Amino acid sequence: MTGDWWFRHDDETVVWTGRPRLSAALGGGVVGVATVAVALLAAAAVDPRIAAASPLGVGIAGWELLRVTRTDYVVTTRAIWSKRGVLGRKVRRVGLAQVQNTAYSQSVTGSAFGYGTVTIEVAGGPDLELRRIDDPQVVRRSITDRTGTVDREPPGTVEQWRAVLSVVRDIEAAVD
């Protein structure tokens, strides 16, 4: 499965796909409904021409809903993809080799209802956030399992590192 906004290599598989919960549009929906209500009440009480402001409220609510439904996230065995945008489209790909650290956060309601935000620290670029997604702990774990950021032993043997140290000391002595 390859969408029209992301691609995958032959040996790459999809690990997780998701998008923000619809509740992420709740704030804009409330503002939109309140705008319509105020416009209609003001039209009834003051001047009927004020009712012309109600489409503004519908637009605000619709924009927030589109903003949430046109956001998608994909995690593959090689990269993390993010797409968002209503009128345009912003697509970002972060290779798993660029991931330096991951974290997740949940508000009180997020903890109660099982959603949160996964933050991915990217080497050489801005952080990437997967906002208001279901099961953020599971998504974070699926990323860290593939990035090698889990605590592990350094590569090589003690003898190899001693040899490297010896070479570095020789270079330092030659420079002084």
PDB file of C-alpha atoms in Angstrom:
ATOM      1  CA  MET A   1       0.000   0.000   0.000  1.00  0.00           C
ATOM      2  CA  THR A   2       1.478   3.289  -1.094  1.00  0.00           C
ATOM      3  CA  GLY A   3      -0.547   6.463  -0.908  1.00  0.00           C
ATOM      4  CA  ASP A   4      -0.317   9.238  -3.434  1.00  0.00           C
ATOM      5  CA  TRP A   5       1.600  11.316  -0.883  1.00  0.00           C
ATOM      6  CA  TRP A   6       4.233   8.844   0.340  1.00  0.00           C
ATOM      7  CA  PHE A   7       6.292   6.015  -1.072  1.00  0.00           C
ATOM      8  CA  ARG A   8       8.051   2.929   0.174  1.00  0.00           C
ATOM      9  CA  HIS A   9      10.964   0.849  -0.953  1.00  0.00           C
ATOM     10  CA  ASP A  10      10.560  -2.806  -1.920  1.00  0.00           C
ATOM     11  CA  ASP A  11      11.824  -4.154   1.409  1.00  0.00           C
ATOM     12  CA  GLU A  12       9.872  -1.604   3.451  1.00  0.00           C
ATOM     13  CA  THR A  13       6.655  -2.478   5.284  1.00  0.00           C
ATOM     14  CA  VAL A  14       4.049  -0.364   7.018  1.00  0.00           C
ATOM     15  CA  VAL A  15       4.222  -0.607  10.791  1.00  0.00           C
ATOM     16  CA  TRP A  16       1.469   1.844  11.761  1.00  0.00           C
ATOM     17  CA  THR A  17      -0.919   4.327  10.164  1.00  0.00           C
ATOM     18  CA  GLY A  18      -3.103   6.838  11.912  1.00  0.00           C
ATOM     19  CA  ARG A  19      -4.475  10.318  12.147  1.00  0.00           C
ATOM     20  CA  PRO A  20      -5.533  12.676  14.922  1.00  0.00           C
ATOM     21  CA  ARG A  21      -8.770  11.908  16.692  1.00  0.00           C
ATOM     22  CA  LEU A  22     -11.792  13.859  15.523  1.00  0.00           C
ATOM     23  CA  SER A  23     -11.969  15.346  19.004  1.00  0.00           C
ATOM     24  CA  ALA A  24      -8.973  17.475  17.939  1.00  0.00           C
ATOM     25  CA  ALA A  25     -11.460  19.551  15.926  1.00  0.00           C
ATOM     26  CA  LEU A  26     -13.715  20.054  18.934  1.00  0.00           C
ATOM     27  CA  GLY A  27     -12.302  23.466  19.894  1.00  0.00           C
ATOM     28  CA  GLY A  28     -12.832  24.911  16.406  1.00  0.00           C
ATOM     29  CA  GLY A  29     -16.261  23.314  16.249  1.00  0.00           C
ATOM     30  CA  VAL A  30     -17.286  24.971  19.503  1.00  0.00           C
ATOM     31  CA  VAL A  31     -16.003  28.357  18.280  1.00  0.00           C
ATOM     32  CA  GLY A  32     -17.872  27.897  14.999  1.00  0.00           C
ATOM     33  CA  VAL A  33     -21.162  26.948  16.665  1.00  0.00           C
ATOM     34  CA  ALA A  34     -20.801  29.813  19.148  1.00  0.00           C
ATOM     35  CA  THR A  35     -20.194  32.244  16.272  1.00  0.00           C
ATOM     36  CA  VAL A  36     -23.359  31.057  14.510  1.00  0.00           C
ATOM     37  CA  ALA A  37     -25.363  31.282  17.743  1.00  0.00           C
ATOM     38  CA  VAL A  38     -24.141  34.794  18.559  1.00  0.00           C
ATOM     39  CA  ALA A  39     -24.782  35.955  14.983  1.00  0.00           C
ATOM     40  CA  LEU A  40     -28.328  34.587  15.005  1.00  0.00           C
ATOM     41  CA  LEU A  41     -29.103  35.989  18.466  1.00  0.00           C
ATOM     42  CA  ALA A  42     -27.695  39.383  17.503  1.00  0.00           C
ATOM     43  CA  ALA A  43     -29.691  39.259  14.262  1.00  0.00           C
ATOM     44  CA  ALA A  44     -32.887  38.609  16.205  1.00  0.00           C
ATOM     45  CA  ALA A  45     -32.182  41.236  18.841  1.00  0.00           C
ATOM     46  CA  VAL A  46     -30.404  44.014  16.912  1.00  0.00           C
ATOM     47  CA  ASP A  47     -30.366  43.840  13.130  1.00  0.00           C
ATOM     48  CA  PRO A  48     -31.261  40.935  10.804  1.00  0.00           C
ATOM     49  CA  ARG A  49     -28.252  41.727   8.598  1.00  0.00           C
ATOM     50  CA  ILE A  50     -25.958  40.419  11.367  1.00  0.00           C
ATOM     51  CA  ALA A  51     -27.152  36.902  10.445  1.00  0.00           C
ATOM     52  CA  ALA A  52     -24.811  37.187   7.461  1.00  0.00           C
ATOM     53  CA  ALA A  53     -21.974  36.399   9.897  1.00  0.00           C
ATOM     54  CA  SER A  54     -23.280  32.851  10.501  1.00  0.00           C
ATOM     55  CA  PRO A  55     -21.459  31.350   7.496  1.00  0.00           C
ATOM     56  CA  LEU A  56     -18.254  32.492   9.175  1.00  0.00           C
ATOM     57  CA  GLY A  57     -19.015  30.176  12.098  1.00  0.00           C
ATOM     58  CA  VAL A  58     -19.829  27.302   9.758  1.00  0.00           C
ATOM     59  CA  GLY A  59     -16.539  27.970   7.959  1.00  0.00           C
ATOM     60  CA  ILE A  60     -14.547  27.898  11.199  1.00  0.00           C
ATOM     61  CA  ALA A  61     -16.063  24.567  12.236  1.00  0.00           C
ATOM     62  CA  GLY A  62     -15.619  23.109   8.745  1.00  0.00           C
ATOM     63  CA  TRP A  63     -11.998  24.267   8.523  1.00  0.00           C
ATOM     64  CA  GLU A  64     -11.129  22.580  11.825  1.00  0.00           C
ATOM     65  CA  LEU A  65     -12.795  19.368  10.746  1.00  0.00           C
ATOM     66  CA  LEU A  66     -10.930  19.391   7.418  1.00  0.00           C
ATOM     67  CA  ARG A  67      -7.653  20.194   9.173  1.00  0.00           C
ATOM     68  CA  VAL A  68      -7.995  17.058  11.285  1.00  0.00           C
ATOM     69  CA  THR A  69      -9.297  14.714   8.586  1.00  0.00           C
ATOM     70  CA  ARG A  70      -6.615  15.797   6.089  1.00  0.00           C
ATOM     71  CA  THR A  71      -3.793  14.925   8.497  1.00  0.00           C
ATOM     72  CA  ASP A  72      -2.267  11.465   8.162  1.00  0.00           C
ATOM     73  CA  TYR A  73       0.705   9.695   9.705  1.00  0.00           C
ATOM     74  CA  VAL A  74       2.553   6.589   8.524  1.00  0.00           C
ATOM     75  CA  VAL A  75       5.374   4.705  10.245  1.00  0.00           C
ATOM     76  CA  THR A  76       7.281   2.199   8.117  1.00  0.00           C
ATOM     77  CA  THR A  77      10.324   0.060   8.768  1.00  0.00           C
ATOM     78  CA  ARG A  78      12.476   2.869   7.274  1.00  0.00           C
ATOM     79  CA  ALA A  79      10.756   6.209   7.898  1.00  0.00           C
ATOM     80  CA  ILE A  80       8.062   8.260   9.590  1.00  0.00           C
ATOM     81  CA  TRP A  81       5.739  10.215   7.314  1.00  0.00           C
ATOM     82  CA  SER A  82       3.453  13.132   8.129  1.00  0.00           C
ATOM     83  CA  LYS A  83       0.945  14.800   5.792  1.00  0.00           C
ATOM     84  CA  ARG A  84      -1.240  17.756   6.617  1.00  0.00           C
ATOM     85  CA  GLY A  85      -2.945  20.641   4.915  1.00  0.00           C
ATOM     86  CA  VAL A  86      -6.386  21.737   3.815  1.00  0.00           C
ATOM     87  CA  LEU A  87      -5.810  23.899   0.757  1.00  0.00           C
ATOM     88  CA  GLY A  88      -2.236  22.807   0.163  1.00  0.00           C
ATOM     89  CA  ARG A  89      -0.271  19.842   1.337  1.00  0.00           C
ATOM     90  CA  LYS A  90       2.804  19.604   3.549  1.00  0.00           C
ATOM     91  CA  VAL A  91       4.475  16.194   3.520  1.00  0.00           C
ATOM     92  CA  ARG A  92       7.442  15.378   5.702  1.00  0.00           C
ATOM     93  CA  ARG A  93       9.562  12.231   5.733  1.00  0.00           C
ATOM     94  CA  VAL A  94      11.969  11.494   8.557  1.00  0.00           C
ATOM     95  CA  GLY A  95      14.257   8.515   8.076  1.00  0.00           C
ATOM     96  CA  LEU A  96      14.569   6.342  11.151  1.00  0.00           C
ATOM     97  CA  ALA A  97      18.340   6.929  11.091  1.00  0.00           C
ATOM     98  CA  GLN A  98      17.637  10.631  11.781  1.00  0.00           C
ATOM     99  CA  VAL A  99      15.572   9.933  14.915  1.00  0.00           C
ATOM    100  CA  GLN A 100      17.541  10.923  18.004  1.00  0.00           C
ATOM    101  CA  ASN A 101      14.919  10.533  20.683  1.00  0.00           C
ATOM    102  CA  THR A 102      11.213   9.917  21.142  1.00  0.00           C
ATOM    103  CA  ALA A 103       8.742  10.843  23.846  1.00  0.00           C
ATOM    104  CA  TYR A 104       5.029  10.756  24.347  1.00  0.00           C
ATOM    105  CA  SER A 105       2.705  12.898  26.413  1.00  0.00           C
ATOM    106  CA  GLN A 106      -0.889  12.576  27.499  1.00  0.00           C
ATOM    107  CA  SER A 107      -3.170  15.095  29.138  1.00  0.00           C
ATOM    108  CA  VAL A 108      -5.568  14.022  31.871  1.00  0.00           C
ATOM    109  CA  THR A 109      -8.304  13.409  29.305  1.00  0.00           C
ATOM    110  CA  GLY A 110      -5.774  11.743  26.981  1.00  0.00           C
ATOM    111  CA  SER A 111      -4.831   9.317  29.739  1.00  0.00           C
ATOM    112  CA  ALA A 112      -8.490   8.607  30.455  1.00  0.00           C
ATOM    113  CA  PHE A 113      -9.451   8.091  26.802  1.00  0.00           C
ATOM    114  CA  GLY A 114      -6.222   6.606  25.414  1.00  0.00           C
ATOM    115  CA  TYR A 115      -4.807   9.321  23.171  1.00  0.00           C
ATOM    116  CA  GLY A 116      -1.763  11.563  23.235  1.00  0.00           C
ATOM    117  CA  THR A 117       1.111  13.057  21.274  1.00  0.00           C
ATOM    118  CA  VAL A 118       4.345  11.364  20.207  1.00  0.00           C
ATOM    119  CA  THR A 119       7.289  13.748  19.763  1.00  0.00           C
ATOM    120  CA  ILE A 120      10.195  12.671  17.605  1.00  0.00           C
ATOM    121  CA  GLU A 121      13.488  14.572  17.944  1.00  0.00           C
ATOM    122  CA  VAL A 122      15.112  14.738  14.517  1.00  0.00           C
ATOM    123  CA  ALA A 123      18.834  15.168  13.854  1.00  0.00           C
ATOM    124  CA  GLY A 124      19.404  18.264  11.742  1.00  0.00           C
ATOM    125  CA  GLY A 125      15.791  19.372  11.631  1.00  0.00           C
ATOM    126  CA  PRO A 126      12.734  20.387  13.590  1.00  0.00           C
ATOM    127  CA  ASP A 127      10.947  17.897  15.802  1.00  0.00           C
ATOM    128  CA  LEU A 128       8.033  15.944  14.373  1.00  0.00           C
ATOM    129  CA  GLU A 129       4.835  15.527  16.371  1.00  0.00           C
ATOM    130  CA  LEU A 130       2.138  12.942  15.846  1.00  0.00           C
ATOM    131  CA  ARG A 131      -0.667  14.776  17.613  1.00  0.00           C
ATOM    132  CA  ARG A 132      -3.732  13.386  19.373  1.00  0.00           C
ATOM    133  CA  ILE A 133      -3.221   9.822  18.195  1.00  0.00           C
ATOM    134  CA  ASP A 134      -4.599   6.657  19.744  1.00  0.00           C
ATOM    135  CA  ASP A 135      -2.222   4.593  21.900  1.00  0.00           C
ATOM    136  CA  PRO A 136       0.805   6.910  21.823  1.00  0.00           C
ATOM    137  CA  GLN A 137       2.877   4.504  23.945  1.00  0.00           C
ATOM    138  CA  VAL A 138       2.479   1.733  21.358  1.00  0.00           C
ATOM    139  CA  VAL A 139       3.384   4.068  18.483  1.00  0.00           C
ATOM    140  CA  ARG A 140       6.438   5.381  20.340  1.00  0.00           C
ATOM    141  CA  ARG A 141       7.583   1.838  21.090  1.00  0.00           C
ATOM    142  CA  SER A 142       7.144   0.809  17.446  1.00  0.00           C
ATOM    143  CA  ILE A 143       9.432   3.697  16.447  1.00  0.00           C
ATOM    144  CA  THR A 144      12.109   3.145  19.100  1.00  0.00           C
ATOM    145  CA  ASP A 145      12.213  -0.585  18.379  1.00  0.00           C
ATOM    146  CA  ARG A 146      13.318   0.268  14.837  1.00  0.00           C
ATOM    147  CA  THR A 147      15.665   3.187  15.476  1.00  0.00           C
ATOM    148  CA  GLY A 148      18.192   1.470  17.686  1.00  0.00           C
ATOM    149  CA  THR A 149      17.786   4.202  20.295  1.00  0.00           C
ATOM    150  CA  VAL A 150      17.151   1.599  22.961  1.00  0.00           C
ATOM    151  CA  ASP A 151      20.066   1.545  25.408  1.00  0.00           C
ATOM    152  CA  ARG A 152      22.667  -0.891  24.126  1.00  0.00           C
ATOM    153  CA  GLU A 153      26.353  -1.658  24.270  1.00  0.00           C
ATOM    154  CA  PRO A 154      28.711   0.425  22.140  1.00  0.00           C
ATOM    155  CA  PRO A 155      29.952  -1.326  19.005  1.00  0.00           C
ATOM    156  CA  GLY A 156      33.307  -3.064  19.019  1.00  0.00           C
ATOM    157  CA  THR A 157      35.410  -4.739  21.653  1.00  0.00           C
ATOM    158  CA  VAL A 158      37.423  -3.214  24.463  1.00  0.00           C
ATOM    159  CA  GLU A 159      40.616  -4.014  22.564  1.00  0.00           C
ATOM    160  CA  GLN A 160      39.363  -2.172  19.478  1.00  0.00           C
ATOM    161  CA  TRP A 161      38.525   0.915  21.548  1.00  0.00           C
ATOM    162  CA  ARG A 162      41.948   0.788  23.221  1.00  0.00           C
ATOM    163  CA  ALA A 163      43.547   0.741  19.768  1.00  0.00           C
ATOM    164  CA  VAL A 164      41.458   3.767  18.765  1.00  0.00           C
ATOM    165  CA  LEU A 165      42.516   5.554  21.959  1.00  0.00           C
ATOM    166  CA  SER A 166      46.164   4.781  21.207  1.00  0.00           C
ATOM    167  CA  VAL A 167      45.856   6.278  17.706  1.00  0.00           C
ATOM    168  CA  VAL A 168      44.136   9.390  19.065  1.00  0.00           C
ATOM    169  CA  ARG A 169      46.899   9.842  21.661  1.00  0.00           C
ATOM    170  CA  ASP A 170      49.540   9.468  18.923  1.00  0.00           C
ATOM    171  CA  ILE A 171      47.802  12.142  16.830  1.00  0.00           C
ATOM    172  CA  GLU A 172      47.521  14.423  19.851  1.00  0.00           C
ATOM    173  CA  ALA A 173      51.238  13.980  20.609  1.00  0.00           C
ATOM    174  CA  ALA A 174      52.147  14.712  16.992  1.00  0.00           C
ATOM    175  CA  VAL A 175      50.083  17.910  16.988  1.00  0.00           C
ATOM    176  CA  ASP A 176      51.606  19.217  20.243  1.00  0.00           C
TER     177      ASP A 176
END
